[in-house]
GROMACS .gro file of C-alpha atoms in nm:
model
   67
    1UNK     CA    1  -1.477   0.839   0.448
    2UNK     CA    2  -1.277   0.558   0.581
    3UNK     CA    3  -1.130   0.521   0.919
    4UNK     CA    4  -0.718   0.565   0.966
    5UNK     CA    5  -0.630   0.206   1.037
    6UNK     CA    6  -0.265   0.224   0.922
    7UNK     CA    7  -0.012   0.334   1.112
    8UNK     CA    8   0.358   0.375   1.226
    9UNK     CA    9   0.594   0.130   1.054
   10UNK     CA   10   0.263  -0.078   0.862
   11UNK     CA   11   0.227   0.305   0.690
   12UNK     CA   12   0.601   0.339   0.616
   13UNK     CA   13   0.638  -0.012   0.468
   14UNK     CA   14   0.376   0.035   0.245
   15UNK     CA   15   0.485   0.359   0.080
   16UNK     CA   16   0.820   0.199   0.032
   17UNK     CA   17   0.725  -0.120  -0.132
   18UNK     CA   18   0.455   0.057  -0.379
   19UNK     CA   19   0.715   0.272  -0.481
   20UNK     CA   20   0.987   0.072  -0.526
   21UNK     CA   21   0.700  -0.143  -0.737
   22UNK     CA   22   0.626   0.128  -0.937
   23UNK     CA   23   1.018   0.228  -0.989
   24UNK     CA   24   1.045  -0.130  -1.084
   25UNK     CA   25   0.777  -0.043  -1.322
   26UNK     CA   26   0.936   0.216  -1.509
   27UNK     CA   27   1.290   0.078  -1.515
   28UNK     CA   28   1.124  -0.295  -1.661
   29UNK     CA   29   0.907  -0.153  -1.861
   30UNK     CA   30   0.986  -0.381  -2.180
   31UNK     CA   31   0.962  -0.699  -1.994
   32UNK     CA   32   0.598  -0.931  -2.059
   33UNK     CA   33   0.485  -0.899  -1.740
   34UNK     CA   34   0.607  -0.547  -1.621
   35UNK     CA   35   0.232  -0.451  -1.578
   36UNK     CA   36   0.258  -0.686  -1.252
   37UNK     CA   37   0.447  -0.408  -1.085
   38UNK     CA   38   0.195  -0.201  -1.107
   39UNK     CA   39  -0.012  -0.391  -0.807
   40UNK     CA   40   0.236  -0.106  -0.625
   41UNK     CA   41  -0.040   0.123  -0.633
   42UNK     CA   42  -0.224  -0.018  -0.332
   43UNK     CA   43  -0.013  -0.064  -0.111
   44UNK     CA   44   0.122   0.337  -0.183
   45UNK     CA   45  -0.202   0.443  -0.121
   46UNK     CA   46  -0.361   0.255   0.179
   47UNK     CA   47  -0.012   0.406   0.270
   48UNK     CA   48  -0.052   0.758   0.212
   49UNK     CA   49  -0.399   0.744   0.281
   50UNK     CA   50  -0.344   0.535   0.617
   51UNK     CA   51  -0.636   0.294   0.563
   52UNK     CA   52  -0.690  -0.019   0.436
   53UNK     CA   53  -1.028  -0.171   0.358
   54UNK     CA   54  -0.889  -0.498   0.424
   55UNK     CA   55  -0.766  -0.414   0.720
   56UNK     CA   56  -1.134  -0.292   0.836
   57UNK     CA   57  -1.318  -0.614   0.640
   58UNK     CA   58  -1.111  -0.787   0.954
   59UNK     CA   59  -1.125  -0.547   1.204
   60UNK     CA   60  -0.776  -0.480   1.212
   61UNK     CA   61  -0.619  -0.133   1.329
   62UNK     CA   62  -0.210  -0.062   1.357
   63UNK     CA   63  -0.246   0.277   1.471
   64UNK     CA   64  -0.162   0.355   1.827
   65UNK     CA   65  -0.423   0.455   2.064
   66UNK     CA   66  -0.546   0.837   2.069
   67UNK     CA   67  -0.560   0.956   2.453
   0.00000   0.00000   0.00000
C-alpha cells in the first residue's frame, strides 16, 4: 500500500514517543485535556508500520539504501 519510508532511529523514536503518549494517557486520564495524549497514535504507527504519508507528501525517505 504505502512505501517503507521510515527507518532506523526515525522508526525507533517514533514507537517510543507514541507510547510513552499513550502511557501518559492512561496514567492522566482525569486531567481536561488528557485526550491530547492520544495524538501518540501516529507517531506509534507510522512507527510500526515504517511509513509516513507526510514523509512521502515531501518526498522524504530515512531508510537506508537496499543493494
Amino acid at each position: 500500500m504505502f512505501k517503507n519510508n521510515v527507518g532506523g532511529i526515525d522508526r525507533i523514536l517514533r514507537i517510543l514517543v507514541g507510547a510513552g503518549l499513550l502511557i501518559g494517557f492512561v496514567l492522566n486520564r482525569d486531567s481536561a485535556y488528557s485526550w491530547l495524549y492520544l495524538i501518540g497514535i501516529i507517531p506509534l504507527v507510522t512507527g510500526l508500520l515504517a511509513t509516513c504519508p507526510l514523509y512521502s507528501l515531501f518526498g522524504l525517505n530515512t531508510c537506508p539504501m537496499k543493494r
